[in-house]
GROMACS .gro file of C-alpha atoms in nm:
model
  346
    1MET     CA    1   2.514  20.348 -17.848
    2ARG     CA    2   2.604  19.996 -17.742
    3ALA     CA    3   2.591  19.990 -17.308
    4PRO     CA    4   2.927  20.028 -17.135
    5LEU     CA    5   3.120  19.661 -17.037
    6VAL     CA    6   3.033  19.772 -16.657
    7THR     CA    7   2.635  19.806 -16.744
    8LEU     CA    8   2.606  19.482 -16.876
    9LEU     CA    9   2.877  19.330 -16.677
   10ALA     CA   10   2.670  19.398 -16.429
   11SER     CA   11   2.317  19.308 -16.632
   12PHE     CA   12   2.414  18.990 -16.591
   13VAL     CA   13   2.444  18.936 -16.217
   14LEU     CA   14   2.074  19.067 -16.172
   15ILE     CA   15   1.953  18.847 -16.432
   16ALA     CA   16   2.151  18.512 -16.327
   17CYS     CA   17   2.119  18.600 -15.957
   18GLY     CA   18   1.735  18.553 -16.021
   19GLN     CA   19   1.764  18.191 -16.131
   20GLY     CA   20   1.714  17.973 -15.900
   21ARG     CA   21   2.021  17.746 -15.776
   22ASN     CA   22   2.065  17.321 -15.714
   23PRO     CA   23   2.362  17.117 -15.695
   24SER     CA   24   2.517  17.009 -16.040
   25PRO     CA   25   2.750  16.671 -16.057
   26THR     CA   26   2.956  16.816 -16.324
   27ILE     CA   27   3.049  17.077 -16.094
   28ALA     CA   28   3.364  16.914 -15.911
   29VAL     CA   29   3.293  16.971 -15.534
   30ARG     CA   30   3.477  16.770 -15.294
   31GLY     CA   31   3.336  16.797 -14.929
   32PRO     CA   32   3.083  16.966 -14.665
   33GLU     CA   33   3.281  17.313 -14.699
   34VAL     CA   34   3.149  17.490 -15.016
   35VAL     CA   35   3.056  17.820 -14.916
   36LEU     CA   36   2.981  18.111 -15.143
   37SER     CA   37   2.944  18.454 -15.002
   38ALA     CA   38   2.763  18.771 -15.091
   39ALA     CA   39   3.045  18.989 -14.997
   40PRO     CA   40   3.143  19.227 -15.259
   41ASP     CA   41   3.378  19.147 -15.537
   42GLY     CA   42   3.699  19.294 -15.532
   43GLY     CA   43   3.707  19.348 -15.941
   44ALA     CA   44   3.941  19.251 -16.157
   45PRO     CA   45   4.223  19.195 -16.142
   46ASP     CA   46   4.609  19.399 -16.134
   47ALA     CA   47   4.870  19.393 -16.324
   48SER     CA   48   4.995  19.116 -16.171
   49ALA     CA   49   4.761  18.898 -16.292
   50PRO     CA   50   4.894  18.712 -16.545
   51GLU     CA   51   4.739  18.840 -16.866
   52THR     CA   52   4.684  18.573 -17.131
   53GLY     CA   53   4.430  18.730 -17.410
   54PRO     CA   54   4.355  19.099 -17.453
   55VAL     CA   55   3.967  19.177 -17.329
   56VAL     CA   56   3.768  19.381 -17.573
   57ALA     CA   57   3.534  19.636 -17.477
   58ASP     CA   58   3.269  19.588 -17.690
   59GLU     CA   59   3.194  19.165 -17.643
   60PRO     CA   60   2.897  19.130 -17.451
   61PRO     CA   61   2.941  18.962 -17.111
   62PRO     CA   62   2.915  18.559 -17.119
   63GLU     CA   63   2.536  18.422 -17.064
   64ALA     CA   64   2.488  18.284 -16.723
   65GLN     CA   65   2.514  17.940 -16.654
   66GLY     CA   66   2.179  17.756 -16.554
   67SER     CA   67   2.108  17.697 -16.241
   68SER     CA   68   2.217  17.347 -16.156
   69ASP     CA   69   2.598  17.483 -16.321
   70CYS     CA   70   2.620  17.651 -15.989
   71PRO     CA   71   2.719  17.562 -15.629
   72ALA     CA   72   2.465  17.618 -15.337
   73LEU     CA   73   2.444  17.919 -15.137
   74ALA     CA   74   2.480  17.684 -14.865
   75ALA     CA   75   2.610  17.757 -14.509
   76ALA     CA   76   2.887  17.465 -14.458
   77PRO     CA   77   2.926  17.285 -14.023
   78GLU     CA   78   3.101  17.423 -13.813
   79PRO     CA   79   3.406  17.125 -13.822
   80SER     CA   80   3.463  16.978 -13.514
   81TRP     CA   81   3.788  16.805 -13.336
   82LYS     CA   82   3.731  16.404 -13.312
   83ALA     CA   83   3.936  16.100 -13.334
   84ILE     CA   84   3.926  15.929 -13.634
   85ARG     CA   85   4.011  15.524 -13.716
   86PHE     CA   86   4.008  15.264 -13.992
   87GLU     CA   87   3.840  14.966 -13.959
   88LEU     CA   88   3.915  14.653 -14.183
   89GLY     CA   89   3.538  14.516 -14.286
   90PRO     CA   90   3.399  14.236 -14.543
   91ARG     CA   91   3.323  14.390 -14.812
   92LYS     CA   92   3.043  14.600 -14.898
   93GLU     CA   93   2.796  14.422 -15.206
   94ASP     CA   94   2.806  14.709 -15.382
   95SER     CA   95   3.173  14.769 -15.425
   96GLU     CA   96   3.379  14.741 -15.694
   97PRO     CA   97   3.441  14.300 -15.825
   98SER     CA   98   3.777  14.179 -15.622
   99GLU     CA   99   3.939  13.907 -15.520
  100ILE     CA  100   3.971  14.034 -15.190
  101PRO     CA  101   3.651  13.974 -14.962
  102TRP     CA  102   3.736  14.301 -14.729
  103GLU     CA  103   3.794  14.666 -14.810
  104VAL     CA  104   3.883  14.905 -14.583
  105ARG     CA  105   3.657  15.212 -14.439
  106VAL     CA  106   3.615  15.469 -14.192
  107VAL     CA  107   3.463  15.326 -13.842
  108GLY     CA  108   3.131  15.607 -13.746
  109ASP     CA  109   2.835  15.748 -13.906
  110ASP     CA  110   3.079  16.072 -14.064
  111GLN     CA  111   3.290  15.932 -14.331
  112GLU     CA  112   3.329  16.241 -14.475
  113VAL     CA  113   3.655  16.293 -14.257
  114PHE     CA  114   3.936  16.395 -14.496
  115PRO     CA  115   4.154  16.601 -14.569
  116ALA     CA  116   4.214  16.721 -14.199
  117VAL     CA  117   4.417  16.845 -13.973
  118ASN     CA  118   4.560  16.715 -13.598
  119ARG     CA  119   4.477  16.962 -13.321
  120GLU     CA  120   4.753  17.092 -13.262
  121GLY     CA  121   4.814  17.214 -13.644
  122THR     CA  122   5.110  17.057 -13.681
  123ILE     CA  123   4.985  16.732 -13.939
  124MET     CA  124   4.743  16.728 -14.206
  125VAL     CA  125   4.617  16.420 -14.371
  126GLU     CA  126   4.412  16.285 -14.698
  127ARG     CA  127   4.250  16.007 -14.836
  128PHE     CA  128   4.369  15.977 -15.201
  129THR     CA  129   4.157  15.735 -15.487
  130ASP     CA  130   4.452  15.728 -15.839
  131ALA     CA  131   4.374  15.528 -16.077
  132GLU     CA  132   4.658  15.294 -16.255
  133SER     CA  133   4.823  15.356 -16.633
  134PHE     CA  134   4.728  15.095 -16.898
  135ARG     CA  135   4.487  14.890 -16.600
  136ASP     CA  136   4.146  14.957 -16.433
  137ILE     CA  137   4.208  14.969 -16.156
  138THR     CA  138   4.202  15.229 -15.859
  139HIS     CA  139   4.432  15.297 -15.561
  140ASP     CA  140   4.305  15.394 -15.187
  141SER     CA  141   4.610  15.576 -15.033
  142VAL     CA  142   4.618  15.756 -14.689
  143GLY     CA  143   4.935  16.027 -14.682
  144PHE     CA  144   5.021  16.282 -14.394
  145PHE     CA  145   5.165  16.493 -14.481
  146SER     CA  146   5.389  16.831 -14.187
  147VAL     CA  147   5.194  17.154 -14.198
  148VAL     CA  148   5.566  17.310 -14.047
  149THR     CA  149   5.817  17.155 -14.332
  150GLY     CA  150   5.569  17.037 -14.641
  151LYS     CA  151   5.749  16.689 -14.656
  152LEU     CA  152   5.572  16.417 -14.636
  153LEU     CA  153   5.558  16.183 -14.359
  154GLY     CA  154   5.379  15.859 -14.407
  155LEU     CA  155   5.189  15.788 -14.749
  156TYR     CA  156   4.993  15.432 -14.660
  157MET     CA  157   4.802  15.229 -14.904
  158LEU     CA  158   4.414  15.065 -14.775
  159SER     CA  159   4.337  14.883 -15.113
  160SER     CA  160   4.509  14.597 -15.247
  161ASP     CA  161   4.597  14.471 -15.619
  162ILE     CA  162   4.708  14.121 -15.572
  163GLY     CA  163   4.722  14.039 -15.945
  164GLU     CA  164   4.591  13.728 -16.002
  165SER     CA  165   4.222  13.643 -16.065
  166SER     CA  166   4.249  13.378 -15.859
  167PRO     CA  167   4.488  13.441 -15.574
  168SER     CA  168   4.580  13.108 -15.347
  169PRO     CA  169   4.432  13.132 -15.012
  170ALA     CA  170   4.750  13.259 -14.871
  171THR     CA  171   4.809  13.515 -15.120
  172ILE     CA  172   4.479  13.637 -14.999
  173GLU     CA  173   4.620  13.578 -14.622
  174LYS     CA  174   4.963  13.786 -14.683
  175GLU     CA  175   4.760  14.053 -14.844
  176ARG     CA  176   4.565  14.076 -14.533
  177LYS     CA  177   4.888  14.103 -14.300
  178ARG     CA  178   4.998  14.364 -14.519
  179LEU     CA  179   4.672  14.624 -14.508
  180GLN     CA  180   4.679  14.570 -14.118
  181ARG     CA  181   5.069  14.679 -14.144
  182ASP     CA  182   5.004  15.006 -14.327
  183LEU     CA  183   4.649  15.037 -14.093
  184ALA     CA  184   4.864  14.992 -13.812
  185SER     CA  185   5.155  15.298 -13.927
  186ALA     CA  186   4.869  15.579 -14.013
  187HIS     CA  187   4.665  15.482 -13.663
  188ARG     CA  188   5.038  15.558 -13.518
  189ILE     CA  189   5.006  15.909 -13.665
  190LEU     CA  190   4.619  15.925 -13.604
  191ASP     CA  191   4.557  15.803 -13.198
  192LYS     CA  192   4.797  16.089 -13.131
  193SER     CA  193   4.542  16.350 -13.119
  194THR     CA  194   4.184  16.494 -13.279
  195TRP     CA  195   4.096  16.631 -13.611
  196ARG     CA  196   3.890  16.827 -13.787
  197ARG     CA  197   3.802  16.922 -14.153
  198VAL     CA  198   3.980  17.128 -14.311
  199SER     CA  199   3.915  17.253 -14.656
  200SER     CA  200   3.879  17.093 -15.018
  201ASP     CA  201   3.896  17.243 -15.364
  202ARG     CA  202   3.674  17.396 -15.627
  203LYS     CA  203   3.749  17.361 -15.997
  204PRO     CA  204   3.458  17.606 -16.119
  205ASP     CA  205   3.425  17.627 -16.526
  206GLY     CA  206   3.232  17.954 -16.520
  207PRO     CA  207   3.114  18.253 -16.368
  208CYS     CA  208   2.840  18.205 -16.107
  209PRO     CA  209   2.645  18.505 -15.933
  210GLY     CA  210   2.717  18.636 -15.576
  211THR     CA  211   3.027  18.481 -15.477
  212PRO     CA  212   3.315  18.695 -15.388
  213PHE     CA  213   3.486  18.595 -15.738
  214THR     CA  214   3.222  18.689 -15.917
  215LYS     CA  215   3.369  18.970 -16.156
  216LEU     CA  216   3.705  18.799 -16.176
  217ASP     CA  217   3.570  18.501 -16.365
  218VAL     CA  218   3.333  18.687 -16.609
  219GLU     CA  219   3.677  18.823 -16.729
  220ARG     CA  220   3.869  18.533 -16.758
  221SER     CA  221   3.570  18.424 -16.952
  222LEU     CA  222   3.649  18.703 -17.214
  223ARG     CA  223   3.998  18.583 -17.198
  224ASP     CA  224   4.116  18.471 -17.521
  225GLY     CA  225   4.213  18.083 -17.514
  226PHE     CA  226   4.140  18.068 -17.146
  227ARG     CA  227   4.151  17.734 -16.905
  228TRP     CA  228   3.950  17.716 -16.676
  229GLU     CA  229   4.162  17.372 -16.521
  230ARG     CA  230   4.417  17.677 -16.422
  231VAL     CA  231   4.159  17.731 -16.168
  232THR     CA  232   4.126  17.582 -15.871
  233ARG     CA  233   3.853  17.778 -15.576
  234PHE     CA  234   3.865  17.703 -15.178
  235ASP     CA  235   3.483  17.886 -15.133
  236ARG     CA  236   3.479  17.879 -14.706
  237GLU     CA  237   3.884  17.961 -14.742
  238GLY     CA  238   3.769  18.271 -14.962
  239ILE     CA  239   4.078  18.210 -15.173
  240ASP     CA  240   4.103  18.166 -15.579
  241PHE     CA  241   4.460  18.022 -15.773
  242GLU     CA  242   4.577  18.067 -16.073
  243TYR     CA  243   4.864  17.817 -16.212
  244GLN     CA  244   5.074  17.992 -16.485
  245PRO     CA  245   5.160  17.651 -16.641
  246SER     CA  246   5.532  17.647 -16.819
  247LEU     CA  247   5.399  17.707 -17.119
  248ASP     CA  248   5.172  17.943 -17.204
  249GLU     CA  249   4.786  17.923 -17.457
  250ASN     CA  250   5.055  18.027 -17.744
  251GLY     CA  251   5.285  17.719 -17.607
  252ASP     CA  252   5.553  18.051 -17.535
  253GLN     CA  253   5.864  17.905 -17.196
  254VAL     CA  254   5.773  18.121 -16.926
  255LYS     CA  255   5.749  18.122 -16.545
  256GLU     CA  256   5.554  17.846 -16.336
  257ASN     CA  257   5.369  18.077 -16.074
  258VAL     CA  258   5.059  18.065 -15.913
  259THR     CA  259   4.857  18.438 -15.839
  260VAL     CA  260   4.685  18.369 -15.514
  261ARG     CA  261   4.417  18.616 -15.451
  262ALA     CA  262   4.237  18.653 -15.097
  263GLN     CA  263   3.937  18.823 -15.004
  264LYS     CA  264   3.958  19.035 -14.718
  265ALA     CA  265   3.725  19.158 -14.421
  266ASP     CA  266   3.544  19.427 -14.611
  267GLY     CA  267   3.483  19.224 -14.916
  268THR     CA  268   3.814  19.365 -15.125
  269ILE     CA  269   4.056  19.160 -15.319
  270ASP     CA  270   4.472  19.099 -15.223
  271THR     CA  271   4.635  19.007 -15.520
  272VAL     CA  272   4.965  18.842 -15.461
  273VAL     CA  273   5.178  18.623 -15.735
  274LEU     CA  274   5.427  18.390 -15.585
  275PRO     CA  275   5.661  18.072 -15.794
  276HIS     CA  276   5.575  17.740 -15.794
  277GLU     CA  277   5.608  17.438 -16.049
  278LEU     CA  278   5.419  17.159 -15.947
  279VAL     CA  279   5.530  16.831 -15.939
  280PRO     CA  280   5.547  16.616 -16.272
  281PRO     CA  281   5.270  16.396 -16.262
  282GLY     CA  282   5.363  16.052 -16.395
  283SER     CA  283   5.708  15.869 -16.367
  284THR     CA  284   5.841  15.722 -16.708
  285THR     CA  285   5.811  15.317 -16.824
  286TRP     CA  286   6.017  15.032 -16.976
  287MET     CA  287   5.874  15.201 -17.261
  288ALA     CA  288   6.118  15.550 -17.237
  289PRO     CA  289   6.505  15.572 -17.290
  290HIS     CA  290   6.506  15.754 -16.996
  291HIS     CA  291   6.390  15.698 -16.634
  292GLY     CA  292   6.271  15.972 -16.437
  293ARG     CA  293   5.971  16.249 -16.411
  294CYS     CA  294   5.696  16.274 -16.731
  295GLY     CA  295   5.418  16.461 -16.799
  296TRP     CA  296   5.235  16.771 -16.739
  297SER     CA  297   4.934  16.918 -16.599
  298HIS     CA  298   4.718  17.213 -16.661
  299GLY     CA  299   4.592  17.313 -16.355
  300PHE     CA  300   4.601  17.160 -15.992
  301TYR     CA  301   4.370  16.969 -15.741
  302GLY     CA  302   4.454  17.040 -15.323
  303PHE     CA  303   4.355  17.153 -14.958
  304GLY     CA  304   4.446  17.284 -14.695
  305SER     CA  305   4.400  17.635 -14.431
  306ARG     CA  306   4.433  17.980 -14.471
  307GLU     CA  307   4.464  18.011 -14.076
  308LEU     CA  308   4.768  17.787 -14.116
  309GLY     CA  309   4.893  17.955 -14.430
  310VAL     CA  310   4.953  17.607 -14.572
  311PHE     CA  311   4.766  17.420 -14.882
  312PHE     CA  312   4.915  17.118 -14.988
  313VAL     CA  313   4.876  17.042 -15.396
  314TYR     CA  314   4.893  16.816 -15.658
  315GLY     CA  315   4.896  16.892 -16.049
  316ASP     CA  316   4.595  16.727 -16.266
  317LYS     CA  317   4.740  16.418 -16.512
  318ASN     CA  318   4.828  16.488 -16.891
  319PHE     CA  319   5.073  16.194 -16.956
  320GLY     CA  320   5.192  16.213 -17.382
  321GLY     CA  321   5.160  15.897 -17.432
  322ASP     CA  322   5.249  15.500 -17.329
  323SER     CA  323   5.592  15.555 -17.208
  324CYS     CA  324   5.457  15.782 -16.869
  325GLY     CA  325   5.241  15.644 -16.662
  326ALA     CA  326   5.022  15.753 -16.337
  327GLU     CA  327   5.247  15.850 -16.001
  328LEU     CA  328   5.056  15.910 -15.676
  329ALA     CA  329   4.880  16.237 -15.601
  330GLY     CA  330   5.059  16.160 -15.246
  331LYS     CA  331   5.357  16.102 -15.375
  332ARG     CA  332   5.365  16.416 -15.540
  333ILE     CA  333   5.259  16.717 -15.351
  334SER     CA  334   5.383  17.048 -15.328
  335VAL     CA  335   5.312  17.344 -15.091
  336ILE     CA  336   5.188  17.711 -15.125
  337ARG     CA  337   5.228  17.896 -14.825
  338LEU     CA  338   5.051  18.197 -14.839
  339PRO     CA  339   5.279  18.590 -14.716
  340PRO     CA  340   5.159  18.685 -14.323
  341GLU     CA  341   4.929  18.974 -14.491
  342LEU     CA  342   4.690  18.680 -14.672
  343ARG     CA  343   4.691  18.466 -14.366
  344THR     CA  344   4.340  18.448 -14.133
  345PRO     CA  345   4.423  18.549 -13.757
  346ARG     CA  346   4.374  18.182 -13.482
   0.00000   0.00000   0.00000
């Protein structure tokens, strides 16, 4: 007789927990806030969770990920309030080749200061790196967002793209002054307060033992056609987002929403479904017959705070042709606000 599914799942977790753990370069982890609590699992999602396929009762659970595929169970340091300042200094030797002799960097030894929130809890700031469509160029920017309204307060470019192979001294000087203006604009916001880190996303790609969402991730692995791009995890916050695109795995039109799962103090999981539409990731190029937003997303990245009840998110990028080009992440931010019952007290 085949063992019941619950017994198999329990065996999977016990076996996987005996493996050594090392951070993996294949896991998308940004920042020091990755903390995987060993609190009790709240169980599989409830009836409000999106269903993408049946779970076969006698199907064995997926194999445990290798030890290098799971982030380490390490406590993150408590972030502290600090000033953030940029400097325009000589380009480092290991920087990307450029006609520009200087670059923007954060002052001080701690370069991992983004994303952050000000002491008043009214503004969040993030630094973005975007790849430009059709050219091997990246754009570095810093964006400020209102916690109260969700609106973009300012987006300032920290990198240069003169577009010339041998720019004249006058062109380089003009770009230096442009950079200085953007830095001054950013500092008009940064200098008014002190800042501390908030959580940034992790994109899991399978179940890992010892997390609040292990059982849920095993269930996801058994869904027919499930895409892990849909999942965005904030380990330190005890928050798991599962995005439902406008088209499901069968190509059927559905309403966009996001399922939010939040770990409670007793280890159980609360689940709510919120309507949410991501901003399309691209804008049409000159080759398109009509102008406007284009492209689609399977899931999203983001940053935020459960304490403040707000997460700023932006979708991954899929375009489908040369008539759609990438838009800067900072210009396509949308806001997910947690209902009061899912927030943590300040």
